[in-house]
Structures are given as structure tokens and as C-alpha cells.
Amino acid sequence: MPCSSRRHCPMFRSLSHATVVTAAISVAALAPGAAAAQELPRLDVTVFAPPSQSIWLPVLIQQLGLDTKHGFKLEVTAKPSRVAYADFATGADPVCYCSSISAVARFVEQGSQISLLWNIFDYDYYIVTTNSEIKTAKDLAGRTLLADTVTGSWASAAWLLSQSGLDLSSVQIRSTSGRGAAALAELTTGRVDALAANPTETATLLSEGGPDLKAFSIFDKALWARTSDAPAMPSIAFGVWKTWYDEPENAALARRFYAANVEAADYVRQNPAKAAALVAADAQVPEAALNDVFTRFPHLINIRPIADYRSAIAELTQKLLPEAEQLERPLTDEELKLYVSDFRP
């Protein structure tokens, strides 16, 4: 016998109850707590071992929880520069947060399918010494210079030094991947006359090495302005293997990571002391020295799509670095197109 109303019909009562329960479950699944409980996609990135500056922002992103805020879980692996680049060149590590423009260009000319997505650091480099007679790059002639020659920062430094009028063949260059105390010991004991170092290493050396240490930048802004119309000389970028980035889920993950990068960089500019306190231990840089870097060199961190630097990278990889014998040959137009991606957030 048909029911006279929904109120008196068991079938409708059961259906209504089931609908309510299902709706309640659906609402609960959309609640923030349930979403947070879901497993986030994981992004594994390689950085240079501390005190490399490539470790700063990834650590800060973790400390501030910016990875989970933007919907992913960041895992950071620090490796010595030679190991990091060997693994990236072969594709064993498809994601590298320490992609020097010039060093990784060598991998591309050797066939590695690597693309840069965004710039992290603009370029600056320093000569650190205790010798009062070394005041300019030309004063390095006939002396011994300690440098990590496997890095792209050195490749750019070598070009800048040659442009300043220094004949590099007149300098005894000792290559090392050692940093911090080990490099400082080489200098203070007189085994080398000077060190080539990035801003982080320079600030650390000056804070720990005593009053006899001094440093000067080898980056010539006027020279660069005559060389390129790019906003600055790019230094370290976020690089990935094309096969990795071609996966849609990885491309989406990269955009989330970019957003976290932008937020972390803003935090450094607005709160240099707090950022230094959060990063110093993992970066293995004295907090005061790191605060000094963040305060003194706020322009160095410059998160922006690598396409903004296309003309600069073309100038570096197709002319300047090959001429300075820091690349075996210029990148072809096709290689440059692969290398400088069209990434936009």
C-alpha cells in the first residue's frame, strides 16, 4: 500500500537519514582538519652542503611551514658541490636548488635535458685576504688563490676577473670544495694568499677571521650594464630535468614551490634578524653573520621567472663564458631555448 506522506513512509525516512549522514561525511571531508590530514605531495630538492647560500630559503620555508601552507611537503638534501652536480648532471637528482647558470650550462652542452625555472640569487663574489697589498683583482697576479672551481659561481668570477684585466694564467689557482674553517685555515696559515667566496662565506670569514681579514667585490655593475639589459647578473637558479617537469603534477608542484619561495624571500627582507635566527643552525653560519648578509645584501635574493634573464643568459652562455674558456663552446639556440624556460607562476 502506498505511503500517504513522507513522514509516515519508512522508505523515505531511511533515505532521508542516509542523505543526511552522507552530507555530513562530505562536509567533514572538506573541513580544514581533514584536508591537513591528507598526505601532501612531496618535493625533494638538492642543495649544496652548508654554508652554501642555496640552503637558506629551503630551510626557511620548512621552519615557517610555508610548504604545507602551499600544499606540499619539502624535503631538503644537502650534498658537497661536486656530488650535487654529478647527480644533477646525470638525472639521478632531477631537481636542484643550486643550479649555477654557468656550471649547469656545461651539463646542457653535454646533452643533459635541464631547464631553469626561476632565479634565486643575483650574482656577487668576493676576494678575501689578509694581504694588505691585494686591493684589486689585478693584485692577484703571481699569487695563490683558493676557489671552488667546480661551481658556476667560479666560472662567472673567472670571467669577471679576466674582464678586470687580470691574466688568470698568472694566478696559481688551487681548487677546493672545502669551506668555512677549512678555507680560513688555508688563508690564515699563509698557504694561500686569498680566497674567492660568495657573500655568505665572506660574511662568515670576516666574522670569524679577526681584524686582519678584508674583502672586496669583483662584480662590476658598470661592466655588466654595458654587457646586458637584464635586471642583474643571474647567479643561482632552480633547475629541473625536462622529463620531471613535463609531468603535470610536477609542474603544479613547482608552481607551489615558487609561491613559497616568494613568501620566504619577502620574510627575509622584512625580518632579517628573525630569518637569520631560524636559518643559522642549518646553514652553519653564525647568526650575526647571516643577519649581516640579509641586512647588507637584500638585493641578492631575487625570486623571479628565469625568462626575465633570457638576454643575460644568452650573453653569458653564447658569448662571454665561451670566450673566457669557461664553456667549451657557445650553447646553440635550441639548447638555450631548453635551458631558459618560459615558466610563469
CSV table of C-alpha atoms in Angstrom, one decimal:
chain,number,residue,atom,x,y,z
A,1,MET,CA,0.0,0.0,0.0
A,2,PRO,CA,1.4,3.4,-1.0
A,3,CYS,CA,2.6,5.8,1.7
A,4,SER,CA,0.3,8.8,2.3
A,5,SER,CA,3.2,11.1,3.2
A,6,ARG,CA,7.0,11.1,3.5
A,7,ARG,CA,6.5,11.4,7.3
A,8,HIS,CA,4.7,8.1,7.5
A,9,CYS,CA,6.7,6.2,4.9
A,10,PRO,CA,9.7,4.1,6.2
A,11,MET,CA,11.4,4.2,2.8
A,12,PHE,CA,11.5,8.0,2.8
A,13,ARG,CA,12.6,8.1,6.4
A,14,SER,CA,15.5,5.7,5.6
A,15,LEU,CA,16.5,7.7,2.5
A,16,SER,CA,16.4,11.0,4.3
A,17,HIS,CA,18.6,9.6,7.1
A,18,ALA,CA,21.1,8.2,4.7
A,19,THR,CA,21.2,11.5,2.8
A,20,VAL,CA,21.9,13.5,6.0
A,21,VAL,CA,24.6,11.1,7.0
A,22,THR,CA,26.2,11.2,3.5
A,23,ALA,CA,26.1,15.0,3.5
A,24,ALA,CA,27.7,15.1,7.0
A,25,ILE,CA,30.5,12.9,5.8
A,26,SER,CA,31.0,15.1,2.7
A,27,VAL,CA,31.2,18.3,4.8
A,28,ALA,CA,33.6,16.7,7.2
A,29,ALA,CA,35.9,15.6,4.4
A,30,LEU,CA,36.1,19.2,3.3
A,31,ALA,CA,36.9,20.5,6.7
A,32,PRO,CA,40.4,22.0,7.2
A,33,GLY,CA,41.5,19.3,9.6
A,34,ALA,CA,40.6,16.5,7.2
A,35,ALA,CA,42.4,18.3,4.4
A,36,ALA,CA,45.5,18.7,6.5
A,37,ALA,CA,45.4,15.1,7.4
A,38,GLN,CA,45.6,14.0,3.8
A,39,GLU,CA,49.1,13.2,2.6
A,40,LEU,CA,50.7,16.2,0.8
A,41,PRO,CA,52.7,15.7,-2.4
A,42,ARG,CA,56.4,15.6,-1.6
A,43,LEU,CA,59.1,17.7,-3.3
A,44,ASP,CA,62.7,16.5,-2.9
A,45,VAL,CA,65.3,19.2,-3.6
A,46,THR,CA,69.1,19.1,-3.5
A,47,VAL,CA,71.2,22.0,-2.2
A,48,PHE,CA,74.9,22.5,-1.7
A,49,ALA,CA,76.2,21.5,1.7
A,50,PRO,CA,76.4,24.4,4.2
A,51,PRO,CA,77.5,27.1,4.5
A,52,SER,CA,76.2,27.4,0.9
A,53,GLN,CA,73.6,30.1,0.4
A,54,SER,CA,71.4,27.6,-1.6
A,55,ILE,CA,70.2,26.2,1.7
A,56,TRP,CA,68.8,29.4,3.1
A,57,LEU,CA,65.3,29.6,1.6
A,58,PRO,CA,64.5,25.9,1.7
A,59,VAL,CA,65.3,25.8,5.4
A,60,LEU,CA,63.3,28.9,6.0
A,61,ILE,CA,60.3,27.5,4.0
A,62,GLN,CA,60.4,24.4,6.3
A,63,GLN,CA,60.8,26.5,9.5
A,64,LEU,CA,57.9,28.8,8.6
A,65,GLY,CA,55.7,25.9,7.4
A,66,LEU,CA,55.3,27.6,4.0
A,67,ASP,CA,55.5,24.2,2.3
A,68,THR,CA,52.4,22.9,4.0
A,69,LYS,CA,50.7,26.3,3.6
A,70,HIS,CA,51.1,26.0,-0.1
A,71,GLY,CA,50.1,22.3,-0.3
A,72,PHE,CA,53.3,20.3,-0.4
A,73,LYS,CA,55.9,18.7,1.8
A,74,LEU,CA,59.5,19.9,1.2
A,75,GLU,CA,62.4,17.5,1.8
A,76,VAL,CA,65.9,19.0,1.5
A,77,THR,CA,69.1,17.1,0.9
A,78,ALA,CA,72.5,18.8,1.3
A,79,LYS,CA,75.4,17.5,-0.7
A,80,PRO,CA,79.0,18.6,-1.4
A,81,SER,CA,79.1,20.7,-4.6
A,82,ARG,CA,80.8,18.0,-6.7
A,83,VAL,CA,78.4,15.3,-5.6
A,84,ALA,CA,75.3,17.5,-6.1
A,85,TYR,CA,76.3,18.5,-9.6
A,86,ALA,CA,77.3,14.9,-10.6
A,87,ASP,CA,73.9,13.7,-9.5
A,88,PHE,CA,72.1,16.5,-11.2
A,89,ALA,CA,74.0,16.2,-14.5
A,90,THR,CA,73.1,12.5,-14.8
A,91,GLY,CA,69.5,13.0,-13.7
A,92,ALA,CA,69.9,10.9,-10.5
A,93,ASP,CA,68.6,14.1,-8.8
A,94,PRO,CA,66.1,15.7,-11.2
A,95,VAL,CA,65.6,18.8,-9.0
A,96,CYS,CA,68.4,21.1,-8.0
A,97,TYR,CA,68.1,24.3,-5.9
A,98,CYS,CA,71.7,25.1,-6.5
A,99,SER,CA,71.8,25.5,-10.3
A,100,SER,CA,74.5,27.9,-11.1
A,101,ILE,CA,73.8,29.5,-14.5
A,102,SER,CA,77.3,28.8,-15.9
A,103,ALA,CA,78.0,25.5,-14.3
A,104,VAL,CA,74.8,23.8,-15.3
A,105,ALA,CA,75.2,25.2,-18.9
A,106,ARG,CA,78.1,22.8,-19.1
A,107,PHE,CA,75.7,19.9,-18.5
A,108,VAL,CA,73.4,21.2,-21.1
A,109,GLU,CA,76.1,21.4,-23.8
A,110,GLN,CA,77.0,17.8,-22.9
A,111,GLY,CA,73.4,16.7,-23.5
A,112,SER,CA,71.6,17.0,-20.2
A,113,GLN,CA,68.0,17.9,-20.7
A,114,ILE,CA,67.9,20.6,-17.9
A,115,SER,CA,65.7,23.7,-17.7
A,116,LEU,CA,65.9,26.6,-15.3
A,117,LEU,CA,62.6,27.7,-13.9
A,118,TRP,CA,63.3,30.8,-11.8
A,119,ASN,CA,66.2,32.9,-10.5
A,120,ILE,CA,67.0,32.7,-6.8
A,121,PHE,CA,70.2,34.8,-6.3
A,122,ASP,CA,71.7,37.6,-8.3
A,123,TYR,CA,75.4,37.5,-8.6
A,124,ASP,CA,78.1,38.9,-6.4
A,125,TYR,CA,81.5,37.5,-5.4
A,126,TYR,CA,84.4,38.5,-3.2
A,127,ILE,CA,88.1,38.2,-2.8
A,128,VAL,CA,89.0,37.7,0.9
A,129,THR,CA,92.6,38.2,2.0
A,130,THR,CA,94.9,39.2,4.9
A,131,ASN,CA,97.5,40.7,2.5
A,132,SER,CA,97.4,44.5,2.5
A,133,GLU,CA,98.9,44.6,-0.9
A,134,ILE,CA,95.9,42.8,-2.5
A,135,LYS,CA,93.4,45.6,-3.1
A,136,THR,CA,92.1,44.9,-6.6
A,137,ALA,CA,91.8,41.9,-8.8
A,138,LYS,CA,95.0,42.7,-10.7
A,139,ASP,CA,96.9,42.4,-7.5
A,140,LEU,CA,96.3,38.6,-7.6
A,141,ALA,CA,98.8,38.2,-10.3
A,142,GLY,CA,101.7,36.0,-9.2
A,143,ARG,CA,99.8,34.9,-6.1
A,144,THR,CA,97.9,31.8,-4.9
A,145,LEU,CA,94.0,31.9,-4.9
A,146,LEU,CA,91.8,29.3,-3.3
A,147,ALA,CA,88.5,28.7,-5.1
A,148,ASP,CA,85.8,26.1,-5.6
A,149,THR,CA,86.4,25.9,-9.3
A,150,VAL,CA,83.6,23.2,-9.9
A,151,THR,CA,80.9,25.8,-9.2
A,152,GLY,CA,79.3,28.1,-11.7
A,153,SER,CA,80.0,31.0,-9.4
A,154,TRP,CA,83.6,30.5,-10.0
A,155,ALA,CA,83.0,30.3,-13.8
A,156,SER,CA,81.4,33.8,-13.6
A,157,ALA,CA,84.1,35.0,-11.3
A,158,ALA,CA,86.8,33.9,-13.7
A,159,TRP,CA,85.1,35.9,-16.5
A,160,LEU,CA,84.8,39.0,-14.3
A,161,LEU,CA,88.4,38.7,-13.1
A,162,SER,CA,89.6,38.4,-16.8
A,163,GLN,CA,87.5,41.4,-17.7
A,164,SER,CA,89.1,43.4,-14.9
A,165,GLY,CA,92.5,43.0,-16.7
A,166,LEU,CA,93.8,40.0,-14.7
A,167,ASP,CA,95.5,37.3,-16.7
A,168,LEU,CA,94.3,34.2,-14.9
A,169,SER,CA,97.3,32.2,-16.2
A,170,SER,CA,99.4,34.4,-13.9
A,171,VAL,CA,97.5,33.2,-10.8
A,172,GLN,CA,98.1,29.9,-9.1
A,173,ILE,CA,94.6,28.7,-8.5
A,174,ARG,CA,94.0,25.9,-6.0
A,175,SER,CA,90.7,24.2,-6.3
A,176,THR,CA,88.8,23.0,-3.2
A,177,SER,CA,85.3,22.2,-2.1
A,178,GLY,CA,86.2,23.0,1.5
A,179,ARG,CA,84.5,26.0,3.1
A,180,GLY,CA,84.3,27.8,6.4
A,181,ALA,CA,87.0,26.9,8.9
A,182,ALA,CA,89.0,24.7,6.4
A,183,ALA,CA,89.3,27.5,3.9
A,184,LEU,CA,90.0,30.1,6.6
A,185,ALA,CA,92.9,27.9,7.9
A,186,GLU,CA,94.4,27.8,4.4
A,187,LEU,CA,94.4,31.6,4.4
A,188,THR,CA,95.5,32.4,7.9
A,189,THR,CA,98.4,29.9,7.8
A,190,GLY,CA,99.7,31.5,4.7
A,191,ARG,CA,99.2,28.5,2.4
A,192,VAL,CA,97.2,30.7,0.0
A,193,ASP,CA,97.2,34.5,-0.5
A,194,ALA,CA,93.5,34.9,-1.0
A,195,LEU,CA,90.1,33.2,-1.2
A,196,ALA,CA,87.3,33.6,-3.7
A,197,ALA,CA,84.0,33.4,-1.8
A,198,ASN,CA,80.3,34.1,-2.2
A,199,PRO,CA,78.6,36.7,0.1
A,200,THR,CA,77.6,34.1,2.8
A,201,GLU,CA,81.1,32.7,3.0
A,202,THR,CA,82.6,36.1,3.0
A,203,ALA,CA,80.4,37.3,5.9
A,204,THR,CA,81.3,34.2,7.9
A,205,LEU,CA,85.0,34.5,7.2
A,206,LEU,CA,85.0,38.2,8.2
A,207,SER,CA,83.1,37.5,11.5
A,208,GLU,CA,85.4,34.6,12.5
A,209,GLY,CA,88.8,35.6,11.0
A,210,GLY,CA,89.8,38.6,13.0
A,211,PRO,CA,90.6,42.2,12.2
A,212,ASP,CA,93.3,41.4,9.6
A,213,LEU,CA,90.8,40.0,7.1
A,214,LYS,CA,89.4,42.2,4.4
A,215,ALA,CA,87.3,41.6,1.4
A,216,PHE,CA,86.3,43.3,-1.9
A,217,SER,CA,83.7,42.6,-4.5
A,218,ILE,CA,84.8,41.7,-8.0
A,219,PHE,CA,81.3,42.3,-9.6
A,220,ASP,CA,81.5,45.5,-11.7
A,221,LYS,CA,78.0,46.9,-12.1
A,222,ALA,CA,79.1,49.3,-14.9
A,223,LEU,CA,80.7,46.5,-16.8
A,224,TRP,CA,77.5,44.4,-16.5
A,225,ALA,CA,75.3,47.3,-17.6
A,226,ARG,CA,77.4,47.6,-20.8
A,227,THR,CA,77.1,43.9,-21.3
A,228,SER,CA,73.4,43.1,-20.8
A,229,ASP,CA,70.0,44.8,-20.5
A,230,ALA,CA,68.9,42.2,-17.9
A,231,PRO,CA,67.9,43.4,-14.4
A,232,ALA,CA,71.0,41.9,-12.9
A,233,MET,CA,73.6,39.1,-13.5
A,234,PRO,CA,71.8,35.9,-12.5
A,235,SER,CA,73.7,33.5,-10.3
A,236,ILE,CA,71.8,30.6,-8.8
A,237,ALA,CA,68.5,29.3,-10.1
A,238,PHE,CA,66.0,26.5,-9.5
A,239,GLY,CA,66.7,23.9,-12.2
A,240,VAL,CA,64.9,20.7,-13.1
A,241,TRP,CA,65.2,17.9,-15.7
A,242,LYS,CA,62.7,18.4,-18.5
A,243,THR,CA,61.4,14.8,-18.1
A,244,TRP,CA,60.5,15.7,-14.5
A,245,TYR,CA,58.8,19.0,-15.3
A,246,ASP,CA,56.9,17.5,-18.2
A,247,GLU,CA,54.8,15.6,-15.7
A,248,PRO,CA,51.7,17.8,-15.0
A,249,GLU,CA,51.7,17.0,-11.2
A,250,ASN,CA,55.4,18.1,-11.0
A,251,ALA,CA,54.7,21.3,-12.9
A,252,ALA,CA,51.9,22.1,-10.4
A,253,LEU,CA,54.3,21.3,-7.5
A,254,ALA,CA,56.9,23.6,-8.9
A,255,ARG,CA,54.4,26.5,-9.0
A,256,ARG,CA,53.5,25.8,-5.4
A,257,PHE,CA,57.2,25.8,-4.5
A,258,TYR,CA,57.6,29.1,-6.3
A,259,ALA,CA,54.9,30.7,-4.3
A,260,ALA,CA,56.6,29.5,-1.1
A,261,ASN,CA,59.9,31.0,-2.4
A,262,VAL,CA,58.4,34.4,-3.0
A,263,GLU,CA,56.9,34.4,0.5
A,264,ALA,CA,60.2,33.3,2.1
A,265,ALA,CA,62.1,36.0,0.3
A,266,ASP,CA,59.7,38.6,1.5
A,267,TYR,CA,60.1,37.4,5.0
A,268,VAL,CA,63.9,37.8,4.8
A,269,ARG,CA,63.6,41.4,3.6
A,270,GLN,CA,61.1,42.3,6.2
A,271,ASN,CA,62.5,40.3,9.1
A,272,PRO,CA,66.3,39.8,8.5
A,273,ALA,CA,67.1,39.1,12.2
A,274,LYS,CA,64.3,36.6,12.7
A,275,ALA,CA,65.1,34.9,9.4
A,276,ALA,CA,68.8,34.6,10.4
A,277,ALA,CA,67.8,33.1,13.8
A,278,LEU,CA,65.6,30.5,12.0
A,279,VAL,CA,68.2,29.5,9.4
A,280,ALA,CA,71.6,29.9,11.0
A,281,ALA,CA,71.9,26.5,12.6
A,282,ASP,CA,71.1,24.5,9.5
A,283,ALA,CA,73.1,26.9,7.3
A,284,GLN,CA,76.1,26.5,9.7
A,285,VAL,CA,76.6,30.3,9.6
A,286,PRO,CA,76.9,32.4,12.7
A,287,GLU,CA,73.6,34.1,13.3
A,288,ALA,CA,75.2,37.6,13.4
A,289,ALA,CA,77.0,37.0,10.1
A,290,LEU,CA,73.8,35.7,8.4
A,291,ASN,CA,71.9,38.7,9.8
A,292,ASP,CA,74.6,40.9,8.4
A,293,VAL,CA,74.2,39.3,4.9
A,294,PHE,CA,70.4,39.6,5.0
A,295,THR,CA,70.7,43.3,6.0
A,296,ARG,CA,73.7,44.3,3.9
A,297,PHE,CA,72.8,42.4,0.7
A,298,PRO,CA,69.0,42.3,0.5
A,299,HIS,CA,69.2,42.6,-3.3
A,300,LEU,CA,70.9,39.2,-3.7
A,301,ILE,CA,67.7,37.2,-3.2
A,302,ASN,CA,65.7,37.9,-6.3
A,303,ILE,CA,62.9,35.4,-7.0
A,304,ARG,CA,61.6,35.9,-10.5
A,305,PRO,CA,61.0,33.7,-13.5
A,306,ILE,CA,64.2,32.9,-15.3
A,307,ALA,CA,62.7,34.2,-18.6
A,308,ASP,CA,63.3,37.7,-17.3
A,309,TYR,CA,67.0,36.9,-17.5
A,310,ARG,CA,66.9,35.4,-21.0
A,311,SER,CA,69.1,38.0,-22.7
A,312,ALA,CA,71.6,37.8,-19.8
A,313,ILE,CA,71.9,34.1,-20.0
A,314,ALA,CA,72.2,34.2,-23.8
A,315,GLU,CA,75.0,36.7,-23.4
A,316,LEU,CA,76.8,34.6,-20.8
A,317,THR,CA,76.4,31.1,-22.4
A,318,GLN,CA,76.7,32.1,-26.1
A,319,LYS,CA,79.5,34.7,-25.8
A,320,LEU,CA,81.1,35.7,-22.5
A,321,LEU,CA,81.7,32.3,-20.9
A,322,PRO,CA,82.9,30.6,-24.1
A,323,GLU,CA,85.3,33.5,-24.8
A,324,ALA,CA,86.6,33.2,-21.2
A,325,GLU,CA,87.0,29.4,-21.8
A,326,GLN,CA,84.5,28.6,-19.0
A,327,LEU,CA,82.3,26.8,-21.5
A,328,GLU,CA,83.8,24.5,-24.2
A,329,ARG,CA,81.5,26.2,-26.8
A,330,PRO,CA,78.5,28.5,-27.0
A,331,LEU,CA,75.1,27.0,-26.4
A,332,THR,CA,73.1,26.6,-29.6
A,333,ASP,CA,69.8,28.5,-29.9
A,334,GLU,CA,68.0,25.2,-29.4
A,335,GLU,CA,69.9,24.4,-26.2
A,336,LEU,CA,69.3,27.9,-24.9
A,337,LYS,CA,65.6,27.5,-25.6
A,338,LEU,CA,65.6,24.4,-23.5
A,339,TYR,CA,67.8,25.9,-20.8
A,340,VAL,CA,65.8,29.1,-20.2
A,341,SER,CA,62.3,28.0,-19.7
A,342,ASP,CA,59.1,30.0,-20.2
A,343,PHE,CA,58.0,29.3,-16.6
A,344,ARG,CA,55.4,31.6,-15.2
A,345,PRO,CA,53.7,31.1,-11.8
